[in-house]
PDB file of C-alpha atoms in Angstrom:
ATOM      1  CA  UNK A   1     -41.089 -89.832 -41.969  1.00  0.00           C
ATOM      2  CA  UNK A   2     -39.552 -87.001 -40.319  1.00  0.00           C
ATOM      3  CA  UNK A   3     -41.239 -84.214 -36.857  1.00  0.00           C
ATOM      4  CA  UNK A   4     -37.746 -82.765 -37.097  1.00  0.00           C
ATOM      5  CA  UNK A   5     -35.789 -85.092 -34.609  1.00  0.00           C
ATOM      6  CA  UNK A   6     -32.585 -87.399 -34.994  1.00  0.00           C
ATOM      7  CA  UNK A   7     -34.748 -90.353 -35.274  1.00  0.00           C
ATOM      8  CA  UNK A   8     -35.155 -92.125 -38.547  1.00  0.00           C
ATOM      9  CA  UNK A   9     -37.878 -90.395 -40.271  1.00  0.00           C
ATOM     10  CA  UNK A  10     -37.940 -94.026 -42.365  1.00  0.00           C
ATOM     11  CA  UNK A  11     -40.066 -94.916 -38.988  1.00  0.00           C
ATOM     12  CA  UNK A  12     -42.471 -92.470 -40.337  1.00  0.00           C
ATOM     13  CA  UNK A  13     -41.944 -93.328 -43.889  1.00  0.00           C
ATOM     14  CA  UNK A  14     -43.042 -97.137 -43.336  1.00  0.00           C
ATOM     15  CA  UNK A  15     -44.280 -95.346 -41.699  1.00  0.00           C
ATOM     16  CA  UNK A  16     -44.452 -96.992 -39.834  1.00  0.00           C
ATOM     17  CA  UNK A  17     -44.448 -94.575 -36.748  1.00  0.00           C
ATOM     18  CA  UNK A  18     -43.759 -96.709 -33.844  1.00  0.00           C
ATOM     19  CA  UNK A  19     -43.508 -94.939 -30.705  1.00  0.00           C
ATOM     20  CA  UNK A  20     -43.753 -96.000 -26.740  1.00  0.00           C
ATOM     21  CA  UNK A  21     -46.068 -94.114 -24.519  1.00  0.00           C
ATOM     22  CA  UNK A  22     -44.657 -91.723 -21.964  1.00  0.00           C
ATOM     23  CA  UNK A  23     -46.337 -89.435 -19.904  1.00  0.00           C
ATOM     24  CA  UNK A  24     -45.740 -85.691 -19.154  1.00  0.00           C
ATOM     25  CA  UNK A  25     -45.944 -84.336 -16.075  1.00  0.00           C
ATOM     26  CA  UNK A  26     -48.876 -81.661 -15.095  1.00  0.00           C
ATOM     27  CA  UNK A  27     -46.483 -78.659 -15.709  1.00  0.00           C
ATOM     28  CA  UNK A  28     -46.616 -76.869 -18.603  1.00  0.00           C
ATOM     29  CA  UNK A  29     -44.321 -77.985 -21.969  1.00  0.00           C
ATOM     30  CA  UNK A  30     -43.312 -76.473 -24.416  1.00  0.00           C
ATOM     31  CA  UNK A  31     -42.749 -76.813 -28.306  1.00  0.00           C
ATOM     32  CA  UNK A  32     -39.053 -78.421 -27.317  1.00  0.00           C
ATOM     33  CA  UNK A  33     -39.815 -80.682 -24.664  1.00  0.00           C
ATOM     34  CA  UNK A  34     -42.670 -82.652 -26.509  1.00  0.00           C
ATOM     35  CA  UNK A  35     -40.417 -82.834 -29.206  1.00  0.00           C
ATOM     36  CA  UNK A  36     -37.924 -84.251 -27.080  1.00  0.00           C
ATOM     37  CA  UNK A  37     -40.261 -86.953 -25.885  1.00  0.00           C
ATOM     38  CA  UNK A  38     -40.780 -87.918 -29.106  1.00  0.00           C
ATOM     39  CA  UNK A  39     -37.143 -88.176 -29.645  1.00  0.00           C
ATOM     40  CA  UNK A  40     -36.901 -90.156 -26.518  1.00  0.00           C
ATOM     41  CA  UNK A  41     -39.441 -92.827 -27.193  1.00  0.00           C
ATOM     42  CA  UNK A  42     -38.410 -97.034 -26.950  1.00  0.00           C
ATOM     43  CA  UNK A  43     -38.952 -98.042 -30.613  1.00  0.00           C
ATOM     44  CA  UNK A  44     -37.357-101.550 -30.470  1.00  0.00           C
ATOM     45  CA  UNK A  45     -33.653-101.996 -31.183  1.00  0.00           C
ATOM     46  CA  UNK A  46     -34.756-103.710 -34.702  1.00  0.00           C
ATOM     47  CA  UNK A  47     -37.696-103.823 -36.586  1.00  0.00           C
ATOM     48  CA  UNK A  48     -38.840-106.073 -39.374  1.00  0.00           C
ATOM     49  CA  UNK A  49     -41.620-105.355 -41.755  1.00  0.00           C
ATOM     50  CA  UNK A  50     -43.360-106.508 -44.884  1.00  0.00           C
ATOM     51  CA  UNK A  51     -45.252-103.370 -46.258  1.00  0.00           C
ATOM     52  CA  UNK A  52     -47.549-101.922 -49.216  1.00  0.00           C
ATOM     53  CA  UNK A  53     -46.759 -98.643 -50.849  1.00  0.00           C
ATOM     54  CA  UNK A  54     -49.806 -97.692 -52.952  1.00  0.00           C
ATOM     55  CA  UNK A  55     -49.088 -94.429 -55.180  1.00  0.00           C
ATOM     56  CA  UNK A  56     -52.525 -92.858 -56.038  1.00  0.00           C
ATOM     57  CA  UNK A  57     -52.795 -90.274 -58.685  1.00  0.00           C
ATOM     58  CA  UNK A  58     -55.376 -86.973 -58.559  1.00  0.00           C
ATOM     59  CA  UNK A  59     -57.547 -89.500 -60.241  1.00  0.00           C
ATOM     60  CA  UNK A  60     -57.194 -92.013 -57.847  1.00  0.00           C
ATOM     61  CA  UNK A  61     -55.483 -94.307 -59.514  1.00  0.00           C
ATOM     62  CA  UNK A  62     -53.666 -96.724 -58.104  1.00  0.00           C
ATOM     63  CA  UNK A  63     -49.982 -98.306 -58.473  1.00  0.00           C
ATOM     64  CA  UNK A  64     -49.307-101.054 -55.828  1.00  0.00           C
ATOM     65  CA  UNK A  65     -46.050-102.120 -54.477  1.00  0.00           C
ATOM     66  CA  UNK A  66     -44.776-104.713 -51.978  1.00  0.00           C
ATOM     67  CA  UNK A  67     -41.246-103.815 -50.358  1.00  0.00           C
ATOM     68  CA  UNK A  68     -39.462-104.927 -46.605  1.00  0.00           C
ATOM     69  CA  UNK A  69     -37.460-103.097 -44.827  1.00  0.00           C
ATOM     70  CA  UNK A  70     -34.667-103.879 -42.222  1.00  0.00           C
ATOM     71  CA  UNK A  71     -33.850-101.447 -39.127  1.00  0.00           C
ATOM     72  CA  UNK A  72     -31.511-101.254 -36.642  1.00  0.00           C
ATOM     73  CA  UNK A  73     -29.199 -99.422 -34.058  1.00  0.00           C
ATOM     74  CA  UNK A  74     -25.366-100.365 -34.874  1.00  0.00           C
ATOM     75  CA  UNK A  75     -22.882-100.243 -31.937  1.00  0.00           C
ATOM     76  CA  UNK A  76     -22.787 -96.312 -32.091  1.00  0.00           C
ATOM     77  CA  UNK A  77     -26.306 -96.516 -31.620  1.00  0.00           C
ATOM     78  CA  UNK A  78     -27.187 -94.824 -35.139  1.00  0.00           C
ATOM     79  CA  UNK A  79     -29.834 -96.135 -37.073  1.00  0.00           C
ATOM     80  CA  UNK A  80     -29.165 -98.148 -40.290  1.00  0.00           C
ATOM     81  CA  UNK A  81     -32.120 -98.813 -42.432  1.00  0.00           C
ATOM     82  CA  UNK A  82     -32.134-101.489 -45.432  1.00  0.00           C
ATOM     83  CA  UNK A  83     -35.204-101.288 -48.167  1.00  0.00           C
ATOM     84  CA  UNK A  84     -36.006-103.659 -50.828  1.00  0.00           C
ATOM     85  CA  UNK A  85     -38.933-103.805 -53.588  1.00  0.00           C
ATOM     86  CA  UNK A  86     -40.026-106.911 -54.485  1.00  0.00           C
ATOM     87  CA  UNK A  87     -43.422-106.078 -56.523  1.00  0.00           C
ATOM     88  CA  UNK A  88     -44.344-105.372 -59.278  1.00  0.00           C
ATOM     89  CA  UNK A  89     -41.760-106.752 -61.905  1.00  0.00           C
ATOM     90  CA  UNK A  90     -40.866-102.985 -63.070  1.00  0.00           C
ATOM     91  CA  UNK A  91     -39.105-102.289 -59.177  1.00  0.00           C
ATOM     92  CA  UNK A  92     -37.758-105.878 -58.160  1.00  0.00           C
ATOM     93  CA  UNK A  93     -34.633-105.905 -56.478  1.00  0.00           C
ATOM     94  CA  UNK A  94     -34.109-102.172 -56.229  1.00  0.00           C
ATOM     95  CA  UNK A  95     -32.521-101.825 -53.100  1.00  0.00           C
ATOM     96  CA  UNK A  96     -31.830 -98.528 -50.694  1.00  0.00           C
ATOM     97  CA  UNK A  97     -29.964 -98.440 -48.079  1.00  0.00           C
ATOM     98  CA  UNK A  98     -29.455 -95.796 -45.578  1.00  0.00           C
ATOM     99  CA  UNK A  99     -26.881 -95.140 -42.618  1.00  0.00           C
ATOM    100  CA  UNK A 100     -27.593 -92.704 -39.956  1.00  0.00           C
ATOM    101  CA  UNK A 101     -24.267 -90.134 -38.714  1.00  0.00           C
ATOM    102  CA  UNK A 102     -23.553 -88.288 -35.523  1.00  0.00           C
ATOM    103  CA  UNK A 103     -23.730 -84.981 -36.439  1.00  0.00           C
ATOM    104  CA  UNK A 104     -23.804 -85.214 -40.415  1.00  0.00           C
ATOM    105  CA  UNK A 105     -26.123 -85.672 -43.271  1.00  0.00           C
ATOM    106  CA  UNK A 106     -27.066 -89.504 -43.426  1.00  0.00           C
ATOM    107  CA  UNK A 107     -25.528 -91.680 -46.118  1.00  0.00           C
ATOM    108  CA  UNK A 108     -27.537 -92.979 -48.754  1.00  0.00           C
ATOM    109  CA  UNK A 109     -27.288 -95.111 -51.848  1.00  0.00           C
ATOM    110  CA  UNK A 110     -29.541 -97.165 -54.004  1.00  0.00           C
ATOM    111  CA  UNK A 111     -29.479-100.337 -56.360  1.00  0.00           C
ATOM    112  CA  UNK A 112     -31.327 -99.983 -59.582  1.00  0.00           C
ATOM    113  CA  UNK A 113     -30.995-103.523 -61.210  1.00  0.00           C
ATOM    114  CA  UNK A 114     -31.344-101.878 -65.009  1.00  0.00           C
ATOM    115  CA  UNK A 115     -27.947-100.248 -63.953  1.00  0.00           C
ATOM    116  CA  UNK A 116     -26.144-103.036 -62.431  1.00  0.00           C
ATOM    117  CA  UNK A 117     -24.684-101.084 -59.888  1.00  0.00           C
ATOM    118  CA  UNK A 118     -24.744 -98.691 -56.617  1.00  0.00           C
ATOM    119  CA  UNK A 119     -25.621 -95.029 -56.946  1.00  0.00           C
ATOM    120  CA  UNK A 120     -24.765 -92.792 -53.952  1.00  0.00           C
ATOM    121  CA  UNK A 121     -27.469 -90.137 -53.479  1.00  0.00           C
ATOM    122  CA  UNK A 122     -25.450 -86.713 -53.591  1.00  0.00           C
ATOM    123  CA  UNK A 123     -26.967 -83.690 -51.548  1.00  0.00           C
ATOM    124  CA  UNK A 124     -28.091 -81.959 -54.235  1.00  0.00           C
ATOM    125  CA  UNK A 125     -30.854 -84.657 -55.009  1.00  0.00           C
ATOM    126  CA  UNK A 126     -31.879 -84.142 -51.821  1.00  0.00           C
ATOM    127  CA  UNK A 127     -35.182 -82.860 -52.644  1.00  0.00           C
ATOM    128  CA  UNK A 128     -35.874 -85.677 -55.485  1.00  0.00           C
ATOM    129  CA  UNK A 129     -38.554 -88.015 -55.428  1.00  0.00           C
ATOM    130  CA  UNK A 130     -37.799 -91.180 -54.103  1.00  0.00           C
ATOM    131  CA  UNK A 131     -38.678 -94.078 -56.366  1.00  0.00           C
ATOM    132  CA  UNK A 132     -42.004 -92.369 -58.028  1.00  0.00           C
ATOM    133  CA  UNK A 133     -43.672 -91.327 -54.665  1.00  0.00           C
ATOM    134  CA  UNK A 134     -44.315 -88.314 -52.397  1.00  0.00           C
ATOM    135  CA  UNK A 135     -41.079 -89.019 -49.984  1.00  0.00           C
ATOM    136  CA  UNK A 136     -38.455 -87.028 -51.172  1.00  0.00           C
ATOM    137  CA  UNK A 137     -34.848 -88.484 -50.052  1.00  0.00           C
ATOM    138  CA  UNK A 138     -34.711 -85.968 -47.071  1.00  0.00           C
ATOM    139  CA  UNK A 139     -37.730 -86.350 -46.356  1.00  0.00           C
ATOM    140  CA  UNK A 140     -36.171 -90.285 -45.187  1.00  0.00           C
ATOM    141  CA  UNK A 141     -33.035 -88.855 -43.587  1.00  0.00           C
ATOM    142  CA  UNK A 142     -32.974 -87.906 -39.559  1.00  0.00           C
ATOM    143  CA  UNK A 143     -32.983 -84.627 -38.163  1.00  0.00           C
ATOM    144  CA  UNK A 144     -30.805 -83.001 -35.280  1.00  0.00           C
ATOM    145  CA  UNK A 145     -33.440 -81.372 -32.938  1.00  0.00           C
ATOM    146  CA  UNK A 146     -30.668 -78.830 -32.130  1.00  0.00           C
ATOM    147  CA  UNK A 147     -31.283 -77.575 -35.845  1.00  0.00           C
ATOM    148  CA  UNK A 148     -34.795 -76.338 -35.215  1.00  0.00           C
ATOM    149  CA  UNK A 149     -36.346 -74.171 -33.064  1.00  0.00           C
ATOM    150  CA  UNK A 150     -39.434 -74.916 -31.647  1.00  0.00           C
ATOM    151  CA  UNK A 151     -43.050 -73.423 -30.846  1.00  0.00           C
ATOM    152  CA  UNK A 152     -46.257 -74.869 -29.045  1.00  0.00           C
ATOM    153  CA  UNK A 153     -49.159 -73.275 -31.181  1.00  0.00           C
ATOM    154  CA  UNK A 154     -52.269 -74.922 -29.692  1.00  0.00           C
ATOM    155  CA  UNK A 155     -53.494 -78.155 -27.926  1.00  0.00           C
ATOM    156  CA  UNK A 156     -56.231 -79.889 -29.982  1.00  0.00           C
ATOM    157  CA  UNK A 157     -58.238 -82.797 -30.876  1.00  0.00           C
ATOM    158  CA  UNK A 158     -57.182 -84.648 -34.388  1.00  0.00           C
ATOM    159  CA  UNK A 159     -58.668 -87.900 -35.585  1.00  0.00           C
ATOM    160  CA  UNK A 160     -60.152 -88.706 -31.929  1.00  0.00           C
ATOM    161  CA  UNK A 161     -56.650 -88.022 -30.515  1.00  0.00           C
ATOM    162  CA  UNK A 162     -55.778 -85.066 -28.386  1.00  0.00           C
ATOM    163  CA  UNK A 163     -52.864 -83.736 -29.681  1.00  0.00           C
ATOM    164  CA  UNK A 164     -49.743 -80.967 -29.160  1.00  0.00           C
ATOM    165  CA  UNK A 165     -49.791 -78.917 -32.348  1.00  0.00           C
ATOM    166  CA  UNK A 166     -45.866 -77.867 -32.490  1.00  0.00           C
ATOM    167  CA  UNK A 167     -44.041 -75.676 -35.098  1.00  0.00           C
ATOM    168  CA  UNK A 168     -40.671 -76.727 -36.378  1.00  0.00           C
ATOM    169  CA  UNK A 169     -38.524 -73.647 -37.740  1.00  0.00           C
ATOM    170  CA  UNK A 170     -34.938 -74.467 -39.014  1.00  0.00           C
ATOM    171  CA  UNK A 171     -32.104 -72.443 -37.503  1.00  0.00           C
ATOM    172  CA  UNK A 172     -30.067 -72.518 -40.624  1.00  0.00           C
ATOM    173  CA  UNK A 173     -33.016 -72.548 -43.869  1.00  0.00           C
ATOM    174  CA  UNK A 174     -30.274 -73.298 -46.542  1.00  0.00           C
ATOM    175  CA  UNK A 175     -29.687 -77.028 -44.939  1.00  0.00           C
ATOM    176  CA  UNK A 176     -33.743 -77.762 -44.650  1.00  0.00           C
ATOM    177  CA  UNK A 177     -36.250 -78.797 -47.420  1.00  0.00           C
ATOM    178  CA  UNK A 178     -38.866 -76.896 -46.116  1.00  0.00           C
ATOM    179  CA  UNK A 179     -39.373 -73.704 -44.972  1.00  0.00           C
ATOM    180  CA  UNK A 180     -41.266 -75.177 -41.549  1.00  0.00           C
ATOM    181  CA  UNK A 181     -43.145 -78.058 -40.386  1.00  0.00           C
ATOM    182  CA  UNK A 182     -45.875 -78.666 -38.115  1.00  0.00           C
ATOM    183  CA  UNK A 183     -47.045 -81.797 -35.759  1.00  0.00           C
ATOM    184  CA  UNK A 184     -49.413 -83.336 -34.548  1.00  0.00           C
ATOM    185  CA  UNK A 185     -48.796 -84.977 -31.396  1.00  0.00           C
ATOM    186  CA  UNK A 186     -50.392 -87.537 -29.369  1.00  0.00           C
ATOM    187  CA  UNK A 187     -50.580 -86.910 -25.726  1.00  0.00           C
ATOM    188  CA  UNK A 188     -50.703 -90.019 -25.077  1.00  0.00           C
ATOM    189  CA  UNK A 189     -48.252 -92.416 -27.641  1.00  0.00           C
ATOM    190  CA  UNK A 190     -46.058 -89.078 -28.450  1.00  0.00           C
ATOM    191  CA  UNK A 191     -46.814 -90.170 -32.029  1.00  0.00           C
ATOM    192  CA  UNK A 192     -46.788 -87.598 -34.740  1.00  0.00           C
ATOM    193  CA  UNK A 193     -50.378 -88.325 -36.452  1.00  0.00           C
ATOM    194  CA  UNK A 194     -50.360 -85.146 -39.158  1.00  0.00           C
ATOM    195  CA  UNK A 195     -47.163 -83.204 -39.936  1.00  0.00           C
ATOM    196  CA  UNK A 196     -47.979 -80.376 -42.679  1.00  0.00           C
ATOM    197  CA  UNK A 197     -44.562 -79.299 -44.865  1.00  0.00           C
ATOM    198  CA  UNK A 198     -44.714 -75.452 -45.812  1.00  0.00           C
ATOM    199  CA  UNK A 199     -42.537 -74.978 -49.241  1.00  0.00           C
ATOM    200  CA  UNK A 200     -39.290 -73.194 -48.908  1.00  0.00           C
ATOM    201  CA  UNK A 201     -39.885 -70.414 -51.551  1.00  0.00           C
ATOM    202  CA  UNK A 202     -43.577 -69.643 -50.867  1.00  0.00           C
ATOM    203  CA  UNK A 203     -43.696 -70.642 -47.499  1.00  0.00           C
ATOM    204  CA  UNK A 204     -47.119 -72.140 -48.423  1.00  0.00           C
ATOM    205  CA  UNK A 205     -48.689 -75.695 -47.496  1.00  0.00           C
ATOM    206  CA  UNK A 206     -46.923 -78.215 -49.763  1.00  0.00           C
ATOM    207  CA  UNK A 207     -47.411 -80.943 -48.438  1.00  0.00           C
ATOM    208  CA  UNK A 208     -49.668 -83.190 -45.401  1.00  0.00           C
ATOM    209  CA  UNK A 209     -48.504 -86.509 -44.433  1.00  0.00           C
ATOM    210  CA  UNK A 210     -51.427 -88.349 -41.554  1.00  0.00           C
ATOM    211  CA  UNK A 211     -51.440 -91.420 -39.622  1.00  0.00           C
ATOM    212  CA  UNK A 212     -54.882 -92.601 -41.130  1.00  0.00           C
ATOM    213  CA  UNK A 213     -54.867 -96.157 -38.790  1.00  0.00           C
ATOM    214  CA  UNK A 214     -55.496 -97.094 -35.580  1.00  0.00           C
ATOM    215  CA  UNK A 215     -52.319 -97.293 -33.228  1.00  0.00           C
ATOM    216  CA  UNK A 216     -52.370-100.318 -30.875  1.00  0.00           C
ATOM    217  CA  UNK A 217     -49.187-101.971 -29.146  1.00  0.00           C
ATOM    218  CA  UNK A 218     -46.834-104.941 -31.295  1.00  0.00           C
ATOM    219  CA  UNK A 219     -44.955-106.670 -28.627  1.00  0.00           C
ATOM    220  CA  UNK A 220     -45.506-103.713 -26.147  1.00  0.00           C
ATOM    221  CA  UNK A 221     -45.031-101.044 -28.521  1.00  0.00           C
ATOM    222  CA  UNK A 222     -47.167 -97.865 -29.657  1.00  0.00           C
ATOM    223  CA  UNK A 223     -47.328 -98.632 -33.403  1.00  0.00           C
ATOM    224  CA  UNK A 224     -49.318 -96.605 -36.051  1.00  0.00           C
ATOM    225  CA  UNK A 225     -49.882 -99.279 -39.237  1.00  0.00           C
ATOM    226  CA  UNK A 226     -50.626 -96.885 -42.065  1.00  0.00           C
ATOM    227  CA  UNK A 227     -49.852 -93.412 -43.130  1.00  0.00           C
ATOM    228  CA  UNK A 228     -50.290 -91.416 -45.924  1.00  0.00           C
ATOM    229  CA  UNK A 229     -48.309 -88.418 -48.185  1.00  0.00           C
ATOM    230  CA  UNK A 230     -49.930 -86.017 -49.912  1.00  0.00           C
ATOM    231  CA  UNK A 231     -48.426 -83.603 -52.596  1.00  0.00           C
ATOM    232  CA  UNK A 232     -51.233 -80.765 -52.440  1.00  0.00           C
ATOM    233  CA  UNK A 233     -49.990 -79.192 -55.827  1.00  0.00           C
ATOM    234  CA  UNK A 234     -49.815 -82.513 -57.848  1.00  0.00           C
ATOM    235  CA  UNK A 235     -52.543 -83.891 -56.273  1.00  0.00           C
ATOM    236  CA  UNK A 236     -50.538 -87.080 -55.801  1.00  0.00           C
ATOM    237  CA  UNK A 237     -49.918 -89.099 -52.990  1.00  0.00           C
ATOM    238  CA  UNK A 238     -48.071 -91.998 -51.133  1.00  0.00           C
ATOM    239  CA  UNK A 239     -49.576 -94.597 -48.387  1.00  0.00           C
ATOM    240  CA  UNK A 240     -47.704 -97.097 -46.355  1.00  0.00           C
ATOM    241  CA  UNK A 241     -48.930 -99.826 -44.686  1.00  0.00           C
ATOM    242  CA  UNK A 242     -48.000-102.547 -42.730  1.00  0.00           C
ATOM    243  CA  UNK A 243     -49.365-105.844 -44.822  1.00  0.00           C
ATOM    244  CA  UNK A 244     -51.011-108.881 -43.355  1.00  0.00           C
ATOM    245  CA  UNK A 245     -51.480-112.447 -43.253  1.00  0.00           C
ATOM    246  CA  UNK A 246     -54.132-114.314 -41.629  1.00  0.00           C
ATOM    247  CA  UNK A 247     -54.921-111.081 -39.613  1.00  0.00           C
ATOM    248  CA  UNK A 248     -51.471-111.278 -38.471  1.00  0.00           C
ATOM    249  CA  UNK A 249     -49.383-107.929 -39.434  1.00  0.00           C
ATOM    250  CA  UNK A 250     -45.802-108.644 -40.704  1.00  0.00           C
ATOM    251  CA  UNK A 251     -44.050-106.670 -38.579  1.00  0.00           C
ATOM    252  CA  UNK A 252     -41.485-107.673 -35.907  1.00  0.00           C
ATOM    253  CA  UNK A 253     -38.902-105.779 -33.251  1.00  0.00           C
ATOM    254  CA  UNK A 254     -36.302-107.004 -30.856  1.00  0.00           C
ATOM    255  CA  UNK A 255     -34.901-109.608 -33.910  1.00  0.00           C
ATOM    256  CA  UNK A 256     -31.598-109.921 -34.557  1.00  0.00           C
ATOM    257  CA  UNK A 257     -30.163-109.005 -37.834  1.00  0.00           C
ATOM    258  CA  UNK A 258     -27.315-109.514 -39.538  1.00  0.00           C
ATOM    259  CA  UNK A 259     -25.118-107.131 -39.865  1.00  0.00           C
ATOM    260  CA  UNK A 260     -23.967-107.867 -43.382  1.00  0.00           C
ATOM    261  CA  UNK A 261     -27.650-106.584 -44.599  1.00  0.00           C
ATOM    262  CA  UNK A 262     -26.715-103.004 -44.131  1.00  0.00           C
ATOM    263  CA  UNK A 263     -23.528-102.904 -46.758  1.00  0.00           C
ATOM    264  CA  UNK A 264     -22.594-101.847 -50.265  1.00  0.00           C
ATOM    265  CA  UNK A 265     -21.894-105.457 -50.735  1.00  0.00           C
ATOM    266  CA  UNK A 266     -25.230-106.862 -49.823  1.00  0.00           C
ATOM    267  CA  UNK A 267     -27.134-103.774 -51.281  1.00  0.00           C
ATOM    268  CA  UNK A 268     -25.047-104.813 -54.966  1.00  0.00           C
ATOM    269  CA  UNK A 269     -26.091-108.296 -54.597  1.00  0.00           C
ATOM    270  CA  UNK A 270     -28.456-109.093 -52.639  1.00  0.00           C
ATOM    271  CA  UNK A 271     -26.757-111.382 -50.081  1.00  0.00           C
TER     272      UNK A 271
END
């Protein structure tokens, strides 16, 4: 994505939400603890994944690209995340690359192959769109769930799911994007199938990203294969999906990966 929780919210953006199911008990929750399950779920230690990012204008037009992405805990168990376009011609061999930190803002720093080189994405562009679409850059970075504090609004149905509806309000606004968020949680994956994105200065509904597939397990794990941001002012928006061949999807966990994937060196060259 990314529900506001130190977990990659690139695991919403490919969105690829993958999440294990867990079980509450029959005592009440609260707004904290479901987020905390969330936080808690077994998401593979790597994932591999050939997806589709489709950017629709309010017209419904459509601009299709192919990209696959790398994940992985390192040794401090923080996430590292590795992205790379390979359609159309316009985006080939842009690369992104993103390092999770204990406690800190996550690195990040793209390729753009008409510059030649690596650009490290300051915190002021924070709130820029990333490549064209309706992700901004923070919107990819993880969250500290001791940043937020958290309400349960409702339980309700959504999309055939019965959900936890859960309000997200930063402790400190001046670090956050967003003035709040709110989830929609599965009771039974813990899977965040809506989030809504209230705008900082107007506090009004800016933007809705939903899981719009059906989740079903990958080698025994919850996995959502298609989700989709939408900008309500621009009337833009984003999907991800997971791609497929002969009904197979393209996406794999538990695989190792080198570890020379997720560096400046390989993100300048490719190798």
């Amino acid at each position: 994505m990314k529900t506001f929780v130190k977990s990659n919210y690139l695991k919403a953006l490919l969105l690829i939400v993958i999440i294990t199911a867990v079980s509450l008990s029959a005592a009440a929750v609260d707004g904290r603890e479901v987020m905390e399950r969330v936080q808690d779920r077994e998401s593979g230690d790597t994932q591999h994944v050939l997806a589709g990012m489709d950017l629709i204008d309010s017209d419904g037009n459509v601009r299709s690209r192919v990209i696959e992405v790398w994940s992985q805990d390192n040794q401090s168990d923080l996430r590292e995340t590795l992205m790379v376009f390979h359609e159309p011609a316009s985006v080939k061999d842009t690369r992104f690359l993103q390092k999770e930190n204990e406690e800190a803002d996550d690195d990040q720093w793209i390729y753009l192959p008409d510059l030649g080189r690596v650009r490290r994405i300051s915190g002021g562009q924070g709130s820029d769109s990333f490549m064209g679409t309706d992700f901004t850059y923070d919107d990819l970075k993880s969250r500290e769930i001791d940043n937020f504090e958290y309400e349960l609004l409702r339980e309700e149905e959504f999309n055939g799911y019965q959900t936890y509806v859960v309000e997200a309000i930063p402790k400190n606004p001046e670090d956050e994007q967003y003035a709040k968020t709110i989830s929609w949680i599965t009771k039974e994956h813990f899977i965040p199938v809506k989030l809504e994105m209230y705008d900082k200065d107007s506090e009004e509904l800016s933007k809705v990203m939903t899981v719009d597939s059906e989740i079903k397990k990958v080698d025994g794990i919850w996995t959502a294969f298609s989700t989709t941001m939408e900008n309500l002012a621009s009337g833009h928006s984003t999907r991800l999906y997971i791609q497929q061949r002969d009904g197979n999807y393209l996406l794999e966990y538990n695989k190792k990966i080198d570890d020379r994937r997720f560096t400046q060196q390989y993100l300048e060259t490719g190798r």
